[in-house]
CSV table of C-alpha atoms in Angstrom, one decimal:
chain,number,residue,atom,x,y,z
A,28,MET,CA,0.0,0.0,0.0
A,29,ALA,CA,1.3,3.4,-1.0
A,30,HIS,CA,1.8,5.8,2.0
A,31,TYR,CA,2.2,9.5,2.2
A,32,ASP,CA,2.8,11.9,5.0
A,33,VAL,CA,-0.1,14.0,3.8
A,34,VAL,CA,-3.0,13.2,1.5
A,35,ILE,CA,-5.0,16.2,0.3
A,36,VAL,CA,-8.4,15.4,-1.1
A,37,GLY,CA,-9.3,18.2,-3.6
A,38,GLY,CA,-6.7,19.8,-6.0
A,39,ALA,CA,-8.4,23.1,-6.7
A,40,VAL,CA,-7.3,26.3,-5.1
A,41,THR,CA,-7.5,25.4,-1.4
A,42,GLY,CA,-5.9,22.0,-1.8
A,43,SER,CA,-3.2,23.3,-4.1
A,44,SER,CA,-2.4,26.2,-1.8
A,45,ALA,CA,-2.0,23.8,1.1
A,46,ALA,CA,0.2,21.6,-1.0
A,47,TYR,CA,2.4,24.5,-2.1
A,48,HIS,CA,2.7,25.9,1.5
A,49,LEU,CA,3.7,22.4,2.8
A,50,ALA,CA,6.3,22.1,0.1
A,51,ALA,CA,7.6,25.6,0.7
A,52,ASN,CA,7.8,25.1,4.5
A,53,PRO,CA,11.5,24.7,5.5
A,54,ASP,CA,10.5,22.5,8.4
A,55,PHE,CA,8.6,19.9,6.2
A,56,SER,CA,10.3,17.2,4.2
A,57,GLY,CA,7.5,14.7,3.9
A,58,LYS,CA,5.7,13.2,0.9
A,59,VAL,CA,2.4,14.8,-0.2
A,60,LEU,CA,-0.3,13.4,-2.6
A,61,VAL,CA,-3.1,15.6,-3.9
A,62,LEU,CA,-6.1,13.7,-5.2
A,63,GLU,CA,-8.4,15.5,-7.7
A,64,LYS,CA,-11.4,13.8,-9.2
A,65,ASP,CA,-11.6,16.1,-12.2
A,66,PRO,CA,-8.2,17.3,-13.5
A,67,SER,CA,-9.9,19.4,-16.1
A,68,TYR,CA,-11.3,21.6,-13.3
A,69,ARG,CA,-14.2,22.6,-15.5
A,70,LYS,CA,-16.8,22.4,-12.8
A,71,CYS,CA,-14.9,23.5,-9.7
A,72,ALA,CA,-15.7,26.7,-7.9
A,73,SER,CA,-12.2,28.0,-8.5
A,74,ALA,CA,-12.9,28.1,-12.2
A,75,LEU,CA,-16.5,29.3,-12.1
A,76,SER,CA,-16.7,32.0,-9.4
A,77,ALA,CA,-16.5,35.7,-9.8
A,78,ALA,CA,-12.9,35.6,-8.3
A,79,SER,CA,-12.6,38.7,-6.2
A,80,ILE,CA,-11.0,39.8,-2.9
A,81,ARG,CA,-12.1,42.3,-0.4
A,82,GLN,CA,-11.2,43.5,3.1
A,83,GLN,CA,-14.8,44.7,3.7
A,84,PHE,CA,-15.8,42.0,6.3
A,85,SER,CA,-17.2,42.6,9.7
A,86,THR,CA,-15.1,40.0,11.6
A,87,ALA,CA,-11.4,40.6,12.4
A,88,VAL,CA,-10.3,37.1,11.3
A,89,ASN,CA,-11.8,37.5,7.8
A,90,ILE,CA,-10.3,40.9,7.4
A,91,LYS,CA,-6.8,39.6,8.5
A,92,ILE,CA,-7.1,36.7,6.1
A,93,SER,CA,-7.8,39.0,3.2
A,94,LEU,CA,-5.1,41.5,4.1
A,95,TYR,CA,-2.6,38.6,3.8
A,96,GLY,CA,-4.4,37.5,0.6
A,97,ILE,CA,-4.0,40.8,-1.1
A,98,GLU,CA,-0.3,40.9,-0.2
A,99,PHE,CA,0.1,37.4,-1.7
A,100,ILE,CA,-1.8,38.3,-4.9
A,101,ARG,CA,0.3,41.4,-5.4
A,102,ASN,CA,3.5,39.3,-5.2
A,103,ILE,CA,2.2,36.1,-6.9
A,104,GLY,CA,4.6,36.5,-9.8
A,105,ASP,CA,7.6,36.3,-7.5
A,106,VAL,CA,6.2,33.8,-5.0
A,107,LEU,CA,4.8,31.2,-7.5
A,108,GLU,CA,7.4,31.7,-10.3
A,109,VAL,CA,8.6,28.4,-11.9
A,110,ASP,CA,11.6,28.3,-14.2
A,111,GLY,CA,11.4,32.0,-15.0
A,112,ASP,CA,7.7,31.8,-15.8
A,113,ARG,CA,5.9,34.3,-13.6
A,114,PRO,CA,2.1,33.8,-13.2
A,115,ASP,CA,0.0,36.8,-14.1
A,116,ILE,CA,-3.6,36.5,-12.8
A,117,GLY,CA,-4.7,39.8,-14.2
A,118,PHE,CA,-5.5,41.5,-10.9
A,119,HIS,CA,-7.8,44.5,-11.2
A,120,GLU,CA,-7.4,46.6,-8.0
A,121,ASP,CA,-10.6,48.6,-8.6
A,122,GLY,CA,-12.2,48.1,-5.2
A,123,TYR,CA,-15.5,47.1,-3.8
A,124,LEU,CA,-18.4,49.5,-3.2
A,125,PHE,CA,-20.8,48.4,-0.6
A,126,LEU,CA,-24.0,50.5,-0.5
A,127,ALA,CA,-26.4,51.0,2.4
A,128,THR,CA,-29.8,52.5,3.1
A,129,ASP,CA,-30.7,54.1,6.4
A,130,ALA,CA,-31.4,50.6,7.8
A,131,GLY,CA,-27.8,49.5,7.1
A,132,ARG,CA,-25.9,52.6,7.8
A,133,GLN,CA,-24.9,51.8,11.4
A,134,THR,CA,-23.7,48.3,10.4
A,135,LEU,CA,-21.7,49.7,7.5
A,136,ALA,CA,-20.1,52.3,9.9
A,137,GLU,CA,-19.3,49.6,12.5
A,138,ASN,CA,-17.7,47.4,9.9
A,139,HIS,CA,-15.7,50.3,8.5
A,140,ARG,CA,-14.3,51.2,11.9
A,141,LEU,CA,-13.0,47.7,12.4
A,142,GLN,CA,-11.6,47.5,8.9
A,143,VAL,CA,-9.7,50.7,9.2
A,144,GLU,CA,-8.4,49.8,12.7
A,145,LEU,CA,-6.9,46.6,11.2
A,146,GLY,CA,-5.2,48.5,8.4
A,147,ALA,CA,-7.7,48.2,5.4
A,148,ASP,CA,-7.8,51.2,3.1
A,149,ILE,CA,-11.6,51.8,3.0
A,150,ALA,CA,-13.4,55.1,2.6
A,151,PHE,CA,-16.7,55.8,4.2
A,152,LEU,CA,-18.7,58.0,1.7
A,153,GLU,CA,-21.9,60.0,2.3
A,154,PRO,CA,-24.4,60.2,-0.6
A,155,ALA,CA,-23.0,63.5,-2.0
A,156,ALA,CA,-19.5,62.0,-2.1
A,157,LEU,CA,-20.8,58.8,-3.7
A,158,ALA,CA,-22.5,60.9,-6.4
A,159,ALA,CA,-19.3,62.8,-7.0
A,160,ALA,CA,-17.1,59.8,-7.2
A,161,PHE,CA,-19.5,57.7,-9.2
A,162,PRO,CA,-21.7,60.1,-11.2
A,163,TRP,CA,-23.5,57.2,-13.0
A,164,LEU,CA,-24.8,55.9,-9.6
A,165,SER,CA,-28.3,56.5,-8.3
A,166,VAL,CA,-28.0,57.6,-4.7
A,167,ASP,CA,-31.5,58.8,-3.9
A,168,ASP,CA,-32.3,56.0,-1.4
A,169,LEU,CA,-28.8,55.6,-0.1
A,170,SER,CA,-27.5,56.7,3.3
A,171,ALA,CA,-23.8,55.8,2.8
A,172,GLY,CA,-21.3,53.6,1.0
A,173,CYS,CA,-17.9,52.1,1.6
A,174,PHE,CA,-15.3,52.0,-1.1
A,175,GLY,CA,-12.1,50.1,-1.1
A,176,ARG,CA,-9.5,52.5,-2.4
A,177,SER,CA,-6.8,49.8,-2.5
A,178,GLY,CA,-6.5,46.2,-1.6
A,179,GLU,CA,-9.7,45.1,-3.3
A,180,GLY,CA,-10.7,43.9,-6.7
A,181,TRP,CA,-10.9,40.9,-8.9
A,182,PHE,CA,-8.6,38.5,-10.7
A,183,ASP,CA,-8.3,35.2,-12.7
A,184,GLY,CA,-9.3,32.6,-10.2
A,185,TYR,CA,-8.5,29.7,-12.5
A,186,GLY,CA,-5.1,31.2,-13.1
A,187,MET,CA,-4.5,31.5,-9.4
A,188,MET,CA,-5.4,27.8,-8.9
A,189,GLN,CA,-3.1,26.7,-11.7
A,190,ALA,CA,-0.3,28.8,-10.4
A,191,PHE,CA,-0.5,27.1,-7.0
A,192,ARG,CA,-0.7,23.7,-8.7
A,193,ARG,CA,2.2,24.3,-11.0
A,194,LYS,CA,4.4,25.6,-8.2
A,195,ALA,CA,3.5,22.7,-5.9
A,196,ARG,CA,4.3,20.2,-8.6
A,197,SER,CA,7.7,21.9,-9.2
A,198,LEU,CA,8.5,21.5,-5.5
A,199,GLY,CA,7.8,17.7,-5.7
A,200,ILE,CA,4.1,17.5,-4.8
A,201,GLU,CA,2.4,14.5,-6.5
A,202,TYR,CA,-1.0,14.9,-8.1
A,203,ARG,CA,-3.2,12.0,-9.0
A,204,SER,CA,-6.5,11.9,-10.9
A,205,SER,CA,-8.7,9.9,-8.6
A,206,ARG,CA,-11.8,10.3,-6.5
A,207,ALA,CA,-11.5,9.6,-2.8
A,208,VAL,CA,-14.7,8.1,-1.5
A,209,ALA,CA,-13.9,7.5,2.2
A,210,VAL,CA,-11.5,8.2,5.0
A,211,GLU,CA,-10.0,5.2,6.7
A,212,ILE,CA,-10.1,5.4,10.5
A,213,ASP,CA,-8.3,3.2,13.1
A,214,ASN,CA,-8.1,3.9,16.9
A,215,GLY,CA,-9.2,7.5,16.6
A,216,LYS,CA,-6.8,8.4,13.8
A,217,ALA,CA,-7.2,8.9,10.1
A,218,THR,CA,-4.9,6.2,8.5
A,219,GLY,CA,-5.6,7.0,4.8
A,220,VAL,CA,-8.2,7.3,2.1
A,221,ARG,CA,-10.1,4.8,0.0
A,222,LEU,CA,-10.4,5.5,-3.7
A,223,GLU,CA,-13.4,4.8,-6.0
A,224,ASP,CA,-11.7,1.7,-7.4
A,225,GLY,CA,-11.1,0.3,-3.9
A,226,GLU,CA,-7.5,1.1,-3.5
A,227,VAL,CA,-6.4,2.4,-0.1
A,228,ILE,CA,-3.7,5.0,0.2
A,229,GLY,CA,-2.1,5.4,3.6
A,230,ALA,CA,-1.6,8.8,5.2
A,231,GLY,CA,-0.2,10.4,8.3
A,232,THR,CA,-2.6,13.4,7.8
A,233,VAL,CA,-5.6,13.8,5.6
A,234,ILE,CA,-6.8,17.2,4.5
A,235,ASN,CA,-10.4,17.5,3.3
A,236,ALA,CA,-10.4,20.3,0.7
A,237,ALA,CA,-13.0,18.5,-1.4
A,238,GLY,CA,-15.3,21.5,-2.0
A,239,ALA,CA,-18.9,20.4,-2.7
A,240,ASP,CA,-18.0,16.8,-1.8
A,241,GLY,CA,-16.5,17.8,1.5
A,242,ARG,CA,-19.5,16.9,3.6
A,243,LYS,CA,-19.8,13.4,2.1
A,244,LEU,CA,-16.1,12.7,2.7
A,245,ALA,CA,-16.3,13.9,6.3
A,246,ALA,CA,-19.3,11.7,6.9
A,247,THR,CA,-17.2,8.6,6.1
A,248,ALA,CA,-15.0,9.6,9.0
A,249,GLY,CA,-18.0,9.8,11.3
A,250,ILE,CA,-18.1,13.6,11.2
A,251,ASP,CA,-21.2,15.5,10.4
A,252,ILE,CA,-20.5,19.0,9.2
A,253,PRO,CA,-23.2,21.6,8.3
A,254,ILE,CA,-22.3,22.1,4.7
A,255,GLU,CA,-24.9,22.7,2.0
A,256,VAL,CA,-24.2,22.8,-1.7
A,257,LYS,CA,-25.8,25.8,-3.4
A,258,LYS,CA,-25.9,26.8,-7.0
A,259,ARG,CA,-24.8,30.2,-8.0
A,260,MET,CA,-25.2,31.8,-11.4
A,261,ILE,CA,-23.1,34.5,-13.1
A,262,PHE,CA,-24.5,36.6,-16.0
A,263,THR,CA,-22.6,38.8,-18.4
A,264,PHE,CA,-23.7,41.8,-20.4
A,265,LYS,CA,-22.5,44.8,-22.3
A,266,SER,CA,-23.8,48.3,-21.7
A,267,GLU,CA,-24.9,50.6,-24.5
A,268,ASP,CA,-23.7,53.6,-22.4
A,269,LYS,CA,-20.2,53.8,-21.1
A,270,ILE,CA,-19.6,53.5,-17.3
A,271,GLU,CA,-16.3,54.9,-16.0
A,272,HIS,CA,-14.4,53.3,-13.1
A,273,CYS,CA,-17.0,50.7,-12.0
A,274,PRO,CA,-15.8,48.9,-8.9
A,275,LEU,CA,-17.4,45.7,-7.7
A,276,LEU,CA,-20.7,47.3,-6.6
A,277,ILE,CA,-22.9,45.5,-4.1
A,278,ASP,CA,-26.5,46.9,-3.9
A,279,PRO,CA,-28.3,46.9,-0.5
A,280,ASN,CA,-30.3,43.9,-1.7
A,281,GLY,CA,-27.2,41.9,-2.3
A,282,THR,CA,-27.1,42.1,-6.1
A,283,TYR,CA,-23.6,42.7,-7.4
A,284,VAL,CA,-22.0,43.9,-10.7
A,285,ARG,CA,-18.4,44.5,-11.7
A,286,GLY,CA,-16.5,45.3,-14.9
A,287,ASP,CA,-15.2,42.4,-17.0
A,288,SER,CA,-13.1,43.1,-20.1
A,289,ASP,CA,-15.3,45.3,-22.3
A,290,GLY,CA,-18.5,44.4,-20.4
A,291,PHE,CA,-19.8,43.4,-17.0
A,292,ILE,CA,-20.6,40.4,-14.9
A,293,CYS,CA,-23.3,40.2,-12.2
A,294,GLY,CA,-25.2,37.9,-9.9
A,295,TRP,CA,-27.3,37.5,-6.8
A,296,ALA,CA,-27.7,34.9,-4.1
A,297,PRO,CA,-31.3,34.2,-3.3
A,298,SER,CA,-32.3,33.0,0.2
A,299,GLY,CA,-34.6,30.6,2.0
A,300,GLU,CA,-36.8,28.3,-0.1
A,301,ALA,CA,-35.6,30.1,-3.3
A,302,ASP,CA,-32.1,28.7,-2.6
A,303,PRO,CA,-32.4,24.9,-2.2
A,304,GLU,CA,-29.5,22.5,-2.2
A,305,VAL,CA,-28.7,21.1,-5.6
A,306,GLU,CA,-26.5,18.5,-7.2
A,307,ASP,CA,-25.2,18.2,-10.7
A,308,ASP,CA,-27.4,21.0,-12.1
A,309,PHE,CA,-25.5,23.5,-14.2
A,310,ASP,CA,-28.5,24.9,-16.0
A,311,VAL,CA,-28.8,28.7,-16.1
A,312,ASP,CA,-32.1,30.2,-14.9
A,313,TRP,CA,-32.5,33.4,-17.0
A,314,ASN,CA,-35.6,34.3,-15.1
A,315,LEU,CA,-33.3,35.3,-12.2
A,316,PHE,CA,-31.6,37.8,-14.4
A,317,GLU,CA,-34.8,39.1,-16.0
A,318,ASP,CA,-36.9,39.3,-12.9
A,319,HIS,CA,-34.4,40.4,-10.2
A,320,ILE,CA,-30.8,41.2,-11.3
A,321,TRP,CA,-31.4,43.4,-14.3
A,322,PRO,CA,-34.2,45.5,-12.7
A,323,THR,CA,-32.0,46.1,-9.6
A,324,LEU,CA,-29.0,47.1,-11.6
A,325,ALA,CA,-31.0,49.4,-14.0
A,326,THR,CA,-32.5,51.1,-10.9
A,327,ARG,CA,-29.1,51.6,-9.3
A,328,VAL,CA,-27.2,52.4,-12.5
A,329,PRO,CA,-29.7,54.0,-15.0
A,330,ALA,CA,-27.2,53.5,-17.8
A,331,PHE,CA,-27.8,49.8,-17.4
A,332,GLU,CA,-31.4,50.2,-18.8
A,333,ARG,CA,-29.8,49.6,-22.2
A,334,ILE,CA,-27.8,46.5,-22.2
A,335,LYS,CA,-27.0,43.5,-24.4
A,336,PRO,CA,-27.0,40.2,-22.4
A,337,GLY,CA,-24.1,37.8,-23.0
A,338,ALA,CA,-23.0,34.4,-21.8
A,339,ALA,CA,-23.9,33.0,-18.4
A,340,TRP,CA,-22.9,30.0,-16.4
A,341,ALA,CA,-23.7,28.2,-13.1
A,342,GLY,CA,-21.4,26.6,-10.5
A,343,TYR,CA,-21.5,25.4,-6.9
A,344,TYR,CA,-20.4,26.8,-3.6
A,345,ASP,CA,-20.0,24.8,-0.4
A,346,MET,CA,-21.9,26.9,2.0
A,347,CYS,CA,-21.5,26.6,5.8
A,348,ALA,CA,-25.2,26.5,7.0
A,349,TYR,CA,-24.1,27.3,10.5
A,350,ASP,CA,-22.6,30.7,10.0
A,351,ASP,CA,-21.4,31.1,6.4
A,352,ASN,CA,-17.7,30.8,7.3
A,353,VAL,CA,-15.2,28.1,6.6
A,354,LEU,CA,-14.8,25.1,9.0
A,355,LEU,CA,-11.0,25.0,9.3
A,356,GLY,CA,-8.9,22.5,11.3
A,357,ALA,CA,-9.5,19.3,13.1
A,358,LEU,CA,-12.0,18.0,15.8
A,359,PRO,CA,-10.5,16.6,19.0
A,360,GLU,CA,-11.6,13.0,18.3
A,361,LEU,CA,-9.8,12.9,14.9
A,362,PRO,CA,-6.8,15.2,15.2
A,363,ASN,CA,-5.1,14.3,11.9
A,364,PHE,CA,-8.1,14.8,9.7
A,365,LEU,CA,-8.1,18.5,8.8
A,366,LEU,CA,-11.2,20.2,7.4
A,367,ALA,CA,-11.2,23.1,5.0
A,368,ASN,CA,-14.9,23.2,4.1
A,369,GLY,CA,-17.8,25.6,3.8
A,370,PHE,CA,-16.0,28.7,2.4
A,371,SER,CA,-19.4,30.1,1.4
A,372,GLY,CA,-18.1,32.0,-1.6
A,373,HIS,CA,-14.8,33.2,0.0
A,374,GLY,CA,-12.6,30.3,-1.1
A,375,LEU,CA,-10.4,32.0,-3.7
A,376,GLN,CA,-9.6,35.1,-1.7
A,377,GLN,CA,-8.9,33.1,1.4
A,378,ALA,CA,-6.9,30.3,-0.2
A,379,PRO,CA,-3.4,31.9,0.4
A,380,ALA,CA,-3.9,32.3,4.2
A,381,VAL,CA,-5.9,29.1,4.6
A,382,GLY,CA,-3.3,27.0,2.7
A,383,ARG,CA,-0.5,28.5,4.8
A,384,GLY,CA,-2.6,27.8,8.0
A,385,LEU,CA,-3.2,24.2,7.0
A,386,ALA,CA,0.5,23.6,6.4
A,387,GLU,CA,1.3,25.1,9.8
A,388,LEU,CA,-1.2,22.7,11.5
A,389,VAL,CA,0.5,19.8,9.8
A,390,VAL,CA,4.1,20.8,10.4
A,391,HIS,CA,3.9,22.6,13.7
A,392,GLY,CA,0.6,21.3,15.2
A,393,GLY,CA,-0.7,24.9,15.5
A,394,TYR,CA,-0.8,28.2,13.7
A,395,ARG,CA,2.4,30.2,13.6
A,396,SER,CA,1.7,33.2,11.4
A,397,LEU,CA,-2.0,34.1,11.5
A,398,ASP,CA,-4.2,32.6,14.3
A,399,LEU,CA,-7.2,31.0,12.5
A,400,SER,CA,-8.4,29.0,15.5
A,401,GLU,CA,-11.6,31.0,15.7
A,402,LEU,CA,-12.7,29.2,12.5
A,403,SER,CA,-12.3,25.7,14.1
A,404,PRO,CA,-15.1,23.3,13.4
A,405,ALA,CA,-15.4,22.8,17.1
A,406,ARG,CA,-17.3,26.1,17.2
A,407,VAL,CA,-20.5,24.4,16.0
A,408,ARG,CA,-20.6,22.1,19.1
A,409,GLU,CA,-19.7,25.1,21.3
A,410,GLY,CA,-22.5,27.2,19.9
A,411,ARG,CA,-20.1,29.9,18.9
A,412,GLN,CA,-20.7,31.6,15.5
A,413,VAL,CA,-18.3,33.6,13.3
A,414,ARG,CA,-21.0,35.5,11.5
A,415,GLU,CA,-20.7,38.4,9.2
A,416,LYS,CA,-23.0,41.4,9.7
A,417,ASN,CA,-25.2,41.9,6.7
A,418,ILE,CA,-25.7,45.4,5.3
A,419,VAL,CA,-29.1,46.4,4.0
């Protein structure tokens, strides 16, 4: 039976970041295997998401994660260079713009104070300042907005994932195209993983970075994690009228839009019964665009009344049903089975810090750079939530 010091299930951005950070850690010299069920990555969240990064969170741990993430992205060409080939993930540092009505003003202000305190470059703008900075924006019903002057924007998520993967492989990490269907357990320890064809691969540590399959894999180890798989759709369009300097704009109702090449991409996450769990459904519901997204955007940006819809696609997010934040690390009863599940749409921007953190847990038995213990899966049992404050 083949045996590795670490087996990572899931070779997309989280798994590949963990693999790279293990290989780059000077205190680690073990063997690492990354298992990826679909090496084309056509349907993984890393390839299908809106691929953005922000510091505008309401919890300190998420802000710190993204502050490290932006530093990593800015230096990705140096850090993940392989044989003179420097990855370029097309980072557009054009900011986020969160908008709030009177109902959300206090939450926006509280979030802003924490963000600035931790070093994020975020401006709090009154309606007159919003109108001056973004003259194409309708501000009549707004009370305030927060704009990321630096450190926020969007990038090529697929490119980031491949850069991590290529660098990891160059440092000796082994990748294999296989589906892991179960974690092998013996005497309170993970001893390996069983593949779809029945083969068992031994492991000193198993990392669950399996995305939408993460809950099923955890269940084979006797661990029930509150992860739900939700479909998200992204729509593209071109505007007949030109819009200058459009950041990633988030309307008070949660609809978002940002620039993309010579057009725009947009989306919205429904809630409640309108957002059921799904599996293997990549069909695009154009009614979502026609009935909600476009009317919202045309009201917020009158120039968007005249648009030409373009391509659209659907993908999956592993959502943490407990508090919409990642479950990161091990539970006491299975200390060498590490979870990295339930990113709830934040996976790409959090991959640099999370991958580094996972490597530190493996090598040192605890966090050395950024303390991510607040995100431990034990918080579910403890009744402790890490919940972001919503702005309306």
